[in-house]
XYZ file of C-alpha atoms in Angstrom:
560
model
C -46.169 -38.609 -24.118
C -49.172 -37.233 -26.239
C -50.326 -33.371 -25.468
C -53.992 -34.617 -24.612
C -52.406 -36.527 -21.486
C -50.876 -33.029 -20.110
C -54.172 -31.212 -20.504
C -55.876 -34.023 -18.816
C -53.911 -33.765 -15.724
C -55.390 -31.817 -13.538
C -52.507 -30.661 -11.301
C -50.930 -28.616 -14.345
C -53.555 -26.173 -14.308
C -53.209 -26.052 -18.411
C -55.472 -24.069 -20.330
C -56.023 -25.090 -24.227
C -56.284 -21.641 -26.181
C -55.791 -23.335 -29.170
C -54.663 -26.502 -31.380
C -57.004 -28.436 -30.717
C -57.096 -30.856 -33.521
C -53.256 -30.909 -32.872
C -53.019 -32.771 -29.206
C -52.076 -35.848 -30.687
C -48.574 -34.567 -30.939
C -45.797 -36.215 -28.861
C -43.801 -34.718 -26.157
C -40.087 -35.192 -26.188
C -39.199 -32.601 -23.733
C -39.800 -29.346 -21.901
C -37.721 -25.821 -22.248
C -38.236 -22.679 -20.699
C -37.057 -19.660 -22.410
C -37.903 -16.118 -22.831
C -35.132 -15.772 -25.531
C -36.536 -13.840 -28.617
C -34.914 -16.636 -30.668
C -34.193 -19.957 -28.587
C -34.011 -22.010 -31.855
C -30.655 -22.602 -31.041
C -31.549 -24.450 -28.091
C -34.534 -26.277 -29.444
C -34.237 -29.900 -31.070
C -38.011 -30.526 -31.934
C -40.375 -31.968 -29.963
C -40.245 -29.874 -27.403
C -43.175 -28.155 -24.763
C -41.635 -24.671 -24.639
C -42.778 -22.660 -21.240
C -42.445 -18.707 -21.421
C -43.192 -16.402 -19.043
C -43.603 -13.795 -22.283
C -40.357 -11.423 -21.012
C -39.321 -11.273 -24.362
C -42.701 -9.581 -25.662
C -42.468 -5.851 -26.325
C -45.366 -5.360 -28.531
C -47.792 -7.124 -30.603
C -45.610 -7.334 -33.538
C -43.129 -9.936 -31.285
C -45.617 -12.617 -31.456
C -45.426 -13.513 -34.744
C -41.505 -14.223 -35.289
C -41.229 -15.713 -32.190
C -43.911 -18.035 -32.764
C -42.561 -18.945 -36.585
C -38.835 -20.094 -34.894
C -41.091 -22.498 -32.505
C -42.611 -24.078 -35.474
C -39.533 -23.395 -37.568
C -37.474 -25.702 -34.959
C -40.274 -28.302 -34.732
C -41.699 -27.830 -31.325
C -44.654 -29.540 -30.256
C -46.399 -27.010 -28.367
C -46.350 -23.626 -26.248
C -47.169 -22.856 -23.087
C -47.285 -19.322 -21.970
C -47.628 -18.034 -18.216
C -49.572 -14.851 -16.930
C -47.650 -13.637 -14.200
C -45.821 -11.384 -16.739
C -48.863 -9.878 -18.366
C -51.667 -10.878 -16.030
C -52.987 -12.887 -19.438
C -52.051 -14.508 -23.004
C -52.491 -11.735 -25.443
C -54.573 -11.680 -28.311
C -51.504 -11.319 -31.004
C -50.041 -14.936 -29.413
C -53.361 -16.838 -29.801
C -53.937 -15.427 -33.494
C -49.948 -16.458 -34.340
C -50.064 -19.669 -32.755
C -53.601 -20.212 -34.765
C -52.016 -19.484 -37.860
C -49.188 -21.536 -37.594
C -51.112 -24.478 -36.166
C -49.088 -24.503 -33.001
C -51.037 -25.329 -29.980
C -51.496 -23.131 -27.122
C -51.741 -23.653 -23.473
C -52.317 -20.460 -20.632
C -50.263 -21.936 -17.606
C -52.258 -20.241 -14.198
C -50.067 -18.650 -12.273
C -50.385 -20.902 -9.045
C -48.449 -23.613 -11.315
C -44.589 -23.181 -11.162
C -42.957 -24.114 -14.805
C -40.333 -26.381 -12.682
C -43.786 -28.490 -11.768
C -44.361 -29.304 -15.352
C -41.046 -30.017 -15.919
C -40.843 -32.539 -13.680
C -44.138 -33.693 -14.545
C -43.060 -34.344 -18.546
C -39.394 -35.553 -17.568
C -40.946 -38.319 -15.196
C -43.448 -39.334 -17.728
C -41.480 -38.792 -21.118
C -38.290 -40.961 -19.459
C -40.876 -43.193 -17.872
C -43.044 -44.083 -21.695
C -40.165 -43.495 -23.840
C -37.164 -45.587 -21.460
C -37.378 -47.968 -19.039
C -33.650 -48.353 -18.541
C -33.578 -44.521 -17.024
C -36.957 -44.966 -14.999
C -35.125 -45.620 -11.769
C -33.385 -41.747 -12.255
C -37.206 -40.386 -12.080
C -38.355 -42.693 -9.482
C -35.117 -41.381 -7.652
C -35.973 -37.539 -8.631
C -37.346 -36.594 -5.034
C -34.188 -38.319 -3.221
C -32.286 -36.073 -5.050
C -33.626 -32.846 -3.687
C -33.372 -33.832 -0.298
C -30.487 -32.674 2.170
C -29.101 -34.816 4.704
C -27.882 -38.067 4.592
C -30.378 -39.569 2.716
C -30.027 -37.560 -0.386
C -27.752 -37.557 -3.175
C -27.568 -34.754 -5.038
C -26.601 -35.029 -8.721
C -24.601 -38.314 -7.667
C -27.513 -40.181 -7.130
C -28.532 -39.869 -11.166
C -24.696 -40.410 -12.026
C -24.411 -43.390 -10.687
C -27.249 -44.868 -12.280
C -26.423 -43.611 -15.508
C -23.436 -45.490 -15.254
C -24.613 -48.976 -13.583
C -28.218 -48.853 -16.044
C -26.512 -47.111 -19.229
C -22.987 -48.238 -19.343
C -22.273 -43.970 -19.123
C -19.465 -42.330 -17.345
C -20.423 -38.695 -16.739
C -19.423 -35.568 -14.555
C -21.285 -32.794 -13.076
C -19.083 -29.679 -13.466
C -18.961 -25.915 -12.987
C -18.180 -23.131 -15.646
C -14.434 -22.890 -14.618
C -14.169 -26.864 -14.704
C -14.478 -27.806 -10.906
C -15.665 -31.298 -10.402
C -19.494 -31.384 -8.587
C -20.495 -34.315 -9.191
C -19.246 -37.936 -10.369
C -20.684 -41.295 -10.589
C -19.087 -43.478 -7.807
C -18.889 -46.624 -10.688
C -17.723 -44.080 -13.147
C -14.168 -45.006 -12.011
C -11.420 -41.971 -11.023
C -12.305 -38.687 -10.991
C -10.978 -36.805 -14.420
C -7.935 -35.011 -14.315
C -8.315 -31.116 -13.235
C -6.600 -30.362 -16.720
C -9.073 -32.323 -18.468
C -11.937 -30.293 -16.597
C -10.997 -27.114 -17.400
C -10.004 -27.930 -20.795
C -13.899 -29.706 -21.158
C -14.864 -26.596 -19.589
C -13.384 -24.275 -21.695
C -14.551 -26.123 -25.271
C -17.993 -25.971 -23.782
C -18.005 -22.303 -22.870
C -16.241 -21.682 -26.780
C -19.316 -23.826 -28.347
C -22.170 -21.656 -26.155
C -20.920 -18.507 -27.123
C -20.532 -19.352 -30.790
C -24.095 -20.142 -30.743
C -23.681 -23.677 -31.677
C -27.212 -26.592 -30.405
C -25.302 -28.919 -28.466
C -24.558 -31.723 -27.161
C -20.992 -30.722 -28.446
C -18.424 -33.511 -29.109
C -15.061 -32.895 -28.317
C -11.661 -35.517 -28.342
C -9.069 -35.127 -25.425
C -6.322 -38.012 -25.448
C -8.356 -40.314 -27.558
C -11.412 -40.037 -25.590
C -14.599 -38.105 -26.795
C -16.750 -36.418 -24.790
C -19.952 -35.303 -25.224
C -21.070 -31.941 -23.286
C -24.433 -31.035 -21.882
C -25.052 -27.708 -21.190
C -27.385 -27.518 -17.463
C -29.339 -24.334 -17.427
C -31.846 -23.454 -15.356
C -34.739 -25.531 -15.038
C -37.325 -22.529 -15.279
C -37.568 -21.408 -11.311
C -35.281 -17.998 -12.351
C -37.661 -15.184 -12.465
C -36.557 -14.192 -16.581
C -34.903 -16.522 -18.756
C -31.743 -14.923 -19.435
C -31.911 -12.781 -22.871
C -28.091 -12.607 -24.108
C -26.467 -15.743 -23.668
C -23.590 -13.544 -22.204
C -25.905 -13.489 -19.119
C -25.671 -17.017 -18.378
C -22.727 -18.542 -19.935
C -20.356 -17.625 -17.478
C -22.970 -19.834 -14.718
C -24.415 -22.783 -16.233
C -22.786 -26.211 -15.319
C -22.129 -28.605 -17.602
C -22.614 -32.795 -18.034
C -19.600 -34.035 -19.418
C -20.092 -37.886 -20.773
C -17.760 -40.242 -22.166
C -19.460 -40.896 -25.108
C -20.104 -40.170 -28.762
C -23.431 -38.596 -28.814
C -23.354 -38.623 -32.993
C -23.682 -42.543 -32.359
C -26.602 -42.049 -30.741
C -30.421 -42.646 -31.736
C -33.289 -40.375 -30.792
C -34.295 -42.255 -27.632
C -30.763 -42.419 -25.805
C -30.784 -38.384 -26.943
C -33.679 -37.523 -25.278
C -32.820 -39.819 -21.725
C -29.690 -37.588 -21.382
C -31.848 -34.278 -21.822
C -34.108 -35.354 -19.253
C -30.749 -36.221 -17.104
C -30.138 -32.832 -17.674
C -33.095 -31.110 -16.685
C -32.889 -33.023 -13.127
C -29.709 -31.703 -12.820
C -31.147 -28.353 -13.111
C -33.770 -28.536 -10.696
C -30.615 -29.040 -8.315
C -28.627 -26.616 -9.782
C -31.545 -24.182 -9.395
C -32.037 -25.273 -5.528
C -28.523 -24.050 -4.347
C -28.491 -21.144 -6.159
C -31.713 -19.909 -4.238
C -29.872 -21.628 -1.363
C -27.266 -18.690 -1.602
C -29.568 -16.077 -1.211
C -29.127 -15.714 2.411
C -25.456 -15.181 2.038
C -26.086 -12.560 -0.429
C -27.869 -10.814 1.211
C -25.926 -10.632 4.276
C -23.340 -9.559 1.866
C -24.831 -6.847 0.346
C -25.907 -5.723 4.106
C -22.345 -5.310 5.460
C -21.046 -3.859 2.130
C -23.457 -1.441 2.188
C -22.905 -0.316 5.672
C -19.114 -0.524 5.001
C -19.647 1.974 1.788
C -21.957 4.425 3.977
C -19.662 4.572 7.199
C -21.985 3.069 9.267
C -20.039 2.911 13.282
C -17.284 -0.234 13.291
C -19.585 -1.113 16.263
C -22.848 -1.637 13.766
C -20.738 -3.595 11.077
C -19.005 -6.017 13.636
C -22.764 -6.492 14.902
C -23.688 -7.777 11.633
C -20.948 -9.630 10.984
C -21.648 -11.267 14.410
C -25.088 -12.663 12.530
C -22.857 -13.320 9.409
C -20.413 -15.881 10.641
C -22.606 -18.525 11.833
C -23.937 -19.067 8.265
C -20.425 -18.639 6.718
C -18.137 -20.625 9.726
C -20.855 -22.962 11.312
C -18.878 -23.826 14.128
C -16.302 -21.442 14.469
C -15.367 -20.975 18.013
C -12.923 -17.757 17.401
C -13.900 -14.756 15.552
C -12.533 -14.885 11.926
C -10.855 -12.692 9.932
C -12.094 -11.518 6.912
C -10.544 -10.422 3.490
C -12.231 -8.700 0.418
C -12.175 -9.309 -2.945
C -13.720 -7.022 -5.918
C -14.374 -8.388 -9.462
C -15.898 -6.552 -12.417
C -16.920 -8.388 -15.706
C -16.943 -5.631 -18.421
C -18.899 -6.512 -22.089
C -18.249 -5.099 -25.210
C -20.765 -2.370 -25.764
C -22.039 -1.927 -21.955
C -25.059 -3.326 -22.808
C -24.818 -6.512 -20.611
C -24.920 -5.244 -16.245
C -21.876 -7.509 -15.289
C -22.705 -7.662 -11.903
C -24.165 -10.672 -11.802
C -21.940 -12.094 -13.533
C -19.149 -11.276 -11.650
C -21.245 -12.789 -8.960
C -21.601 -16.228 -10.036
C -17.877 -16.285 -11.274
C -16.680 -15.101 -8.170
C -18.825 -17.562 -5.538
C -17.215 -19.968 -8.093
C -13.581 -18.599 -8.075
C -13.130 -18.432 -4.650
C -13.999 -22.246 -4.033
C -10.719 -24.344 -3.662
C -9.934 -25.416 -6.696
C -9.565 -28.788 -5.274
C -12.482 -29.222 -3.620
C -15.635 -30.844 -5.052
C -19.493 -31.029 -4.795
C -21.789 -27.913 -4.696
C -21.807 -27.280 -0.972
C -18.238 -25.346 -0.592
C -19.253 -22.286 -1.680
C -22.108 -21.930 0.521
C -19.994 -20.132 2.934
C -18.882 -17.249 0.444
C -20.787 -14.034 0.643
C -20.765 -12.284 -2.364
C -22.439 -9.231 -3.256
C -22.648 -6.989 -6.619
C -23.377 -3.265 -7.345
C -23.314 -3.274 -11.177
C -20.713 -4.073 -13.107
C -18.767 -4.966 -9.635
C -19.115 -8.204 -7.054
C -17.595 -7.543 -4.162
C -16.626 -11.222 -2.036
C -16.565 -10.949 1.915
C -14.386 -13.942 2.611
C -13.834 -15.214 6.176
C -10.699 -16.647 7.007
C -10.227 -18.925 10.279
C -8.355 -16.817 13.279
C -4.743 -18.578 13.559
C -3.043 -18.743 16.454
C 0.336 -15.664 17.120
C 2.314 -18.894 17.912
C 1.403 -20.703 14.260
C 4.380 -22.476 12.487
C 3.181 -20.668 9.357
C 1.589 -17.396 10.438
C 3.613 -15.382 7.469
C 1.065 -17.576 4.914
C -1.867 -17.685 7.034
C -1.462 -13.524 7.213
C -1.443 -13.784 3.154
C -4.571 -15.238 2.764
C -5.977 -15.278 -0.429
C -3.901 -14.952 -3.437
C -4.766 -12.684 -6.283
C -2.996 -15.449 -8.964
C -3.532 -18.515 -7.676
C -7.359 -17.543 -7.464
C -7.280 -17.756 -11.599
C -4.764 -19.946 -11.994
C -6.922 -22.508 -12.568
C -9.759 -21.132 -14.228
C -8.194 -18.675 -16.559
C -8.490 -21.071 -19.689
C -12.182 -21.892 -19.316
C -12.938 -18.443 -18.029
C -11.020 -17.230 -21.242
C -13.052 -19.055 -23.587
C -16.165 -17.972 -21.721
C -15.447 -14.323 -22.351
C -14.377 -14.838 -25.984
C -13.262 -11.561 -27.467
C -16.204 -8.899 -26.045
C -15.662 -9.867 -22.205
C -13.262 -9.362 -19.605
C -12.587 -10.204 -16.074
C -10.581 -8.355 -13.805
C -10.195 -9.296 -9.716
C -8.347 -7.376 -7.036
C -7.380 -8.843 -3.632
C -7.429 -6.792 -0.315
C -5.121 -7.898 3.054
C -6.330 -10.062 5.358
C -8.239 -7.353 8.587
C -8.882 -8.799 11.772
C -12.102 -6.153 12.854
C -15.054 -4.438 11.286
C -12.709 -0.766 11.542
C -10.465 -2.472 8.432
C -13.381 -3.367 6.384
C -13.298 -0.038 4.739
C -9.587 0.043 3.966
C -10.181 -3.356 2.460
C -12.728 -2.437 0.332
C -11.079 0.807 -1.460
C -7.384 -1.456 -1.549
C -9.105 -4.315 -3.353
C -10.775 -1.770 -5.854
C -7.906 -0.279 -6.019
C -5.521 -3.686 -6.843
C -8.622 -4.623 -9.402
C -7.926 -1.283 -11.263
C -4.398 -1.886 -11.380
C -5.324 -5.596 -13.217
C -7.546 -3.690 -15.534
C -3.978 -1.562 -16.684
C -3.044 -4.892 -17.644
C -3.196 -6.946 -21.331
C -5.091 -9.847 -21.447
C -8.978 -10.923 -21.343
C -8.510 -12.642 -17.727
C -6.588 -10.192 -14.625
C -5.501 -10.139 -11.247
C -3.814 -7.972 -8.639
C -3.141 -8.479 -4.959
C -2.890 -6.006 -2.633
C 1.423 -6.894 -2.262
C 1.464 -4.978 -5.443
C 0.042 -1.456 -4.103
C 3.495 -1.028 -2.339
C 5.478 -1.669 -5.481
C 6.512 0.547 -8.604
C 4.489 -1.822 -11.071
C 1.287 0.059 -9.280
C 2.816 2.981 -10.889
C 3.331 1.850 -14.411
C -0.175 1.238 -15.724
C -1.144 4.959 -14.973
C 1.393 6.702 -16.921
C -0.218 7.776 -20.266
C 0.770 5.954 -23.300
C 2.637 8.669 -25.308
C 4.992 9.427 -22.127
C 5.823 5.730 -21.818
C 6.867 6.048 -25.369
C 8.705 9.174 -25.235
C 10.640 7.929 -21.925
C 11.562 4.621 -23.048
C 12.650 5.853 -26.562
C 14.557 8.187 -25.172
C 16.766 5.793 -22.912
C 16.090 2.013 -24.985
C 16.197 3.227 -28.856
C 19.616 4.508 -29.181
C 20.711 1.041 -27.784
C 17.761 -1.400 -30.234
C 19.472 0.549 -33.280
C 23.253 -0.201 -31.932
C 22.200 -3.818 -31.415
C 20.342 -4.044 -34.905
C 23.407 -2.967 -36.541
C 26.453 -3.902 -34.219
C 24.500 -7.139 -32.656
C 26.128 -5.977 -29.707
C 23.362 -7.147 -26.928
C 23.333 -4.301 -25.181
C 20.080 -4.614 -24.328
C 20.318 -8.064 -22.368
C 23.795 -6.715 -20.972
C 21.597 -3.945 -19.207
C 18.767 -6.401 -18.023
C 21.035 -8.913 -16.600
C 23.634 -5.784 -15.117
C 20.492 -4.547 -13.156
C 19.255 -7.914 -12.220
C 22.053 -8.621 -10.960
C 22.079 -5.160 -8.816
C 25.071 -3.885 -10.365
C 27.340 -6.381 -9.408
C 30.028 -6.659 -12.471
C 31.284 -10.230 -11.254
C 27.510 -11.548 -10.898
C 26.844 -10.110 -14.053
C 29.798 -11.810 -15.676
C 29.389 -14.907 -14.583
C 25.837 -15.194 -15.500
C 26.311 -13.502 -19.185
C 29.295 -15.756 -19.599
C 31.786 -12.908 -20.576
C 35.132 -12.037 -18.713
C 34.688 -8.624 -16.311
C 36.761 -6.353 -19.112
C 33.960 -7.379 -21.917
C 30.995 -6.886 -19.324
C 32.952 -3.065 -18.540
C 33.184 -2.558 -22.193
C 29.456 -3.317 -22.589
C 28.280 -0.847 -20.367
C 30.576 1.736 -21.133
C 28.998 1.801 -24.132
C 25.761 1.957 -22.773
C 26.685 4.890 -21.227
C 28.601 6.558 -24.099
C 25.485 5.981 -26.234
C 22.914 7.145 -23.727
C 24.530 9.867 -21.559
C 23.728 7.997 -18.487
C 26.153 6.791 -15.544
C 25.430 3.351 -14.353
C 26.840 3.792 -10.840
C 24.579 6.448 -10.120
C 21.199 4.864 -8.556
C 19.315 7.725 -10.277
C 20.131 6.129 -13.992
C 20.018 2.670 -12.928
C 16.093 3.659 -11.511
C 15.314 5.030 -14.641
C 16.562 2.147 -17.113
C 14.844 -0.484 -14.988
C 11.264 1.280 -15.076
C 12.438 1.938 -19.256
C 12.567 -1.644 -19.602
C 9.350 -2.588 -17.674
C 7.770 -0.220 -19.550
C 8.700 -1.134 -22.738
């Protein structure tokens, strides 16, 4: 579609500030950014809407404007409700550059002229995707007579010939088309997942093209379709949230035209994506309610009152009162200059879906609320019956590993080598009076993952009872003063003597001392096993039947 056409339509509200001998120019697509530099986003052609966050001063005008041009964009269209009005410095840049201008009134939402130049850009440029924009509306409907992002899947695959999934940052499957055939493997998800998270934080202009099995894929990042407040500024902000359209397809082999359909797929996708996000606001707020009346000591009486009003929207339909546990999660960036709060959020609503489960709606009955770096999950858990075959697992709850099993490759990739994640897990309490104990034992299992190596942690509240809650807290030069002590005298016997003294101990004190057990699994008759750990002994000072010594070589070799 030409420019002219969008300033003639009336609904837009568009103001021309300046380009006029310029609105000839076509329209390939829309983006809304308030990135300083969102070249790497941009593919030419594009309207670009800004709500002008990224403007500091006068000064910013000019090399923002120069990477529009720069990228080939078509034309820019700025909105007020930042600045009450398109500053002087913009017009003049845009002037020089010859880069036409529009003022968008602030009565016009930017996800209106998306639509508006998705419809009419699929609807000029391709009639074989003109039944996705007739089908636009459907889509945002609830109920039975909607579809969701199904609806454009499907035809993607019965006009285009396309197979294509809808799916989350940690590779869950949203969406599928129904003639797409079976649903891809979870592996393949979360390894699709994980090369797209890789790709965004590289900085690399997708679609990116990667080959599982023989098969290439081509991934489409979904971001937002321009109804969040301020465009995120650090990609760090939204990697960790966006979904992702996953086709089965070479997108190299494509021509200009079949690109730009697949944008616009993308950008409907949004608009969904958007809608249940702003969906969850309820939730979070009731979240944020009951965790701050948890942190202030507000009366049991008040909380359980609340959480009265909360498990309607979390447990439609619930006839018993649930149980509830917590969960705490704090992403942490490199420098501190990213809040991971929200972050942890979005990760966490995600996270705590079943990993099996699939579509958008599950996690609308997580609450989830964050306090800066920190989310903190209130997750209800159905009331089970005393007389329940399996009460022992129903009492366990949520798992502190099997939460990131799953997700820890994608997540991994998403965090690259500034970010990390760490998650603690409280017991399952059955009244508002445990809320607080939940809260301080799930911060307190999340700070025992964050003693732990790796960019990805967990910790459940079964570990608060044990001795490896201990281990993370002793300070690094006593850890390597104890274990040297008790371990190096028998490394250097071993290096010389390749005696395995070492793996003699491990397997005497897994096997609680027992010299036949020990035997038996080491292979060795009793009198070599004896020998072995009379030398330990000799070499270390230490008596192996005393419960004292064994204590202290097991926590040596834990440590070490």
């Amino acid at each position: 579609m030409r420019l002219r056409a969008l300033l003639d339509t009336d609904g837009l509200g568009l103001l021309l500030l300046g380009g006029e001998d310029e609105l000839d120019r076509s329209v390939r697509g829309v983006m809304t950014t308030d990135l300083r530099d969102p070249s790497r986003y941009l593919s030419g052609g594009e309207l670009v809407l800004t709500g002008l966050a990224w403007r500091r001063d006068a000064a910013d005008s000019e090399p923002f404007v120069r990477t529009l041009v720069q990228a080939g964009v078509a034309a820019l269209a700025a909105g007020t409700a930042e600045l009450g009005m398109v500053p002087e410095d913009l017009v003049l840049a845009c002037a020089r550059h010859r880069l036409p201008l529009f003022e968008v009134h602030e009565s016009v939402a930017f996800a209106t002229i998306t639509e508006h130049v998705v419809r009419q850009v699929s609807g000029e440029r391709a009639g074989d995707l003109a039944a996705v924009v007739d089908r636009h509306r459907r889509m945002m409907t609830s109920g039975p007579a909607g579809g969701g992002p199904d609806v454009v899947l499907d035809l993607l695959g019965s006009d285009l010939d396309l197979r294509a999934w809808v799916l989350s940052p940690t590779g869950r499957l949203i969406a599928g088309s129904k003639v797409a055939g079976p649903d891809l493997p979870a592996e393949t998800c979360a390894r699709l997942a994980a090369e797209q998270l890789a790709a965004a934080r590289t900085g690399r202009r997708g679609p990116h093209r990667v080959q599982l099995g023989g098969t290439t894929y081509s991934l489409f990042p979904i971001r937002s379709s321009g109804r969040s407040p301020q465009a995120a500024r650090d990609v760090r902000e939204t990697v960790l949230s966006d979904w992702l359209l996953a086709v089965e397809a070479d997108a190299g082999d494509w021509d200009g035209q079949r690109m730009d359909l697949l944008q616009g797929v993308t950008q409907l996708i949004a608009v969904e994506r958007d809608r249940r996000e702003a969906a969850r606001t309820v939730r979070r707020r009731l979240a944020q309610e009951v965790l701050e009346l948890v942190q202030t000591g507000a009366p049991p009486a008040e909380i359980a009152a609340r959480l009265r009003v909360a498990a309607p929207v979390l447990l439609p339909g619930l006839g018993a009162a649930p149980h509830w546990q917590v969960v705490v999660a704090r992403v942490e960036w490199d420098g501190g200059e990213i809040e991971g709060g929200p972050v942890a959020q979005s990760l966490l609503e995600e996270v705590l879906v079943d990993p099996l489960a699939t579509g958008p709606e599950p996690s609308d009955r997580i609450a989830v609320a964050h306090t800066g770096d920190e989310a903190v999950a209130l997750v209800p858990l159905p009331a089970v019956p005393a007389v329940a075959a399996d009460q022992e697992s129903a009492e366990t709850g949520l798992l502190a590993d099997a939460l990131l099993r799953a997700v820890r490759e994608p997540l991994s990739a998403g965090l690259d080598d500034d970010g990390r994640l760490t998650l603690g897990v409280s017991a399952a309490v059955h009244s508002a009076e445990g809320l607080r104990g939940a809260l301080e034992e799930a911060r307190h299992a999340r700070r025992v993952a964050a003693a732990r190596p790796g960019r990805v942690c967990a910790a459940g509240h079964q570990e608060l009872a044990s001795h490896v809650l201990l281990l993370p807290f002793v300070p690094d030069d006593v850890r390597r003063a104890f274990t040297a002590r008790l371990l190096d005298p028998l490394t250097d016997y071993d290096r010389r003597h390749r005696a395995e003294l070492i793996p003699t101990l491990e397997a005497f004190l897994d096997s609680d001392g027992s010299w036949t057990r020990c035997a038996t699994r080491l292979h060795l008759h009793v009198n070599t096993l004896r020998y072995r750990v009379g030398r330990i002994e000799q070499l270390t000072g230490r008596d192996l039947s005393r419960l004292e010594d064994k204590l202290d070589f097991f926590l040596a070799l834990r440590m070490s």
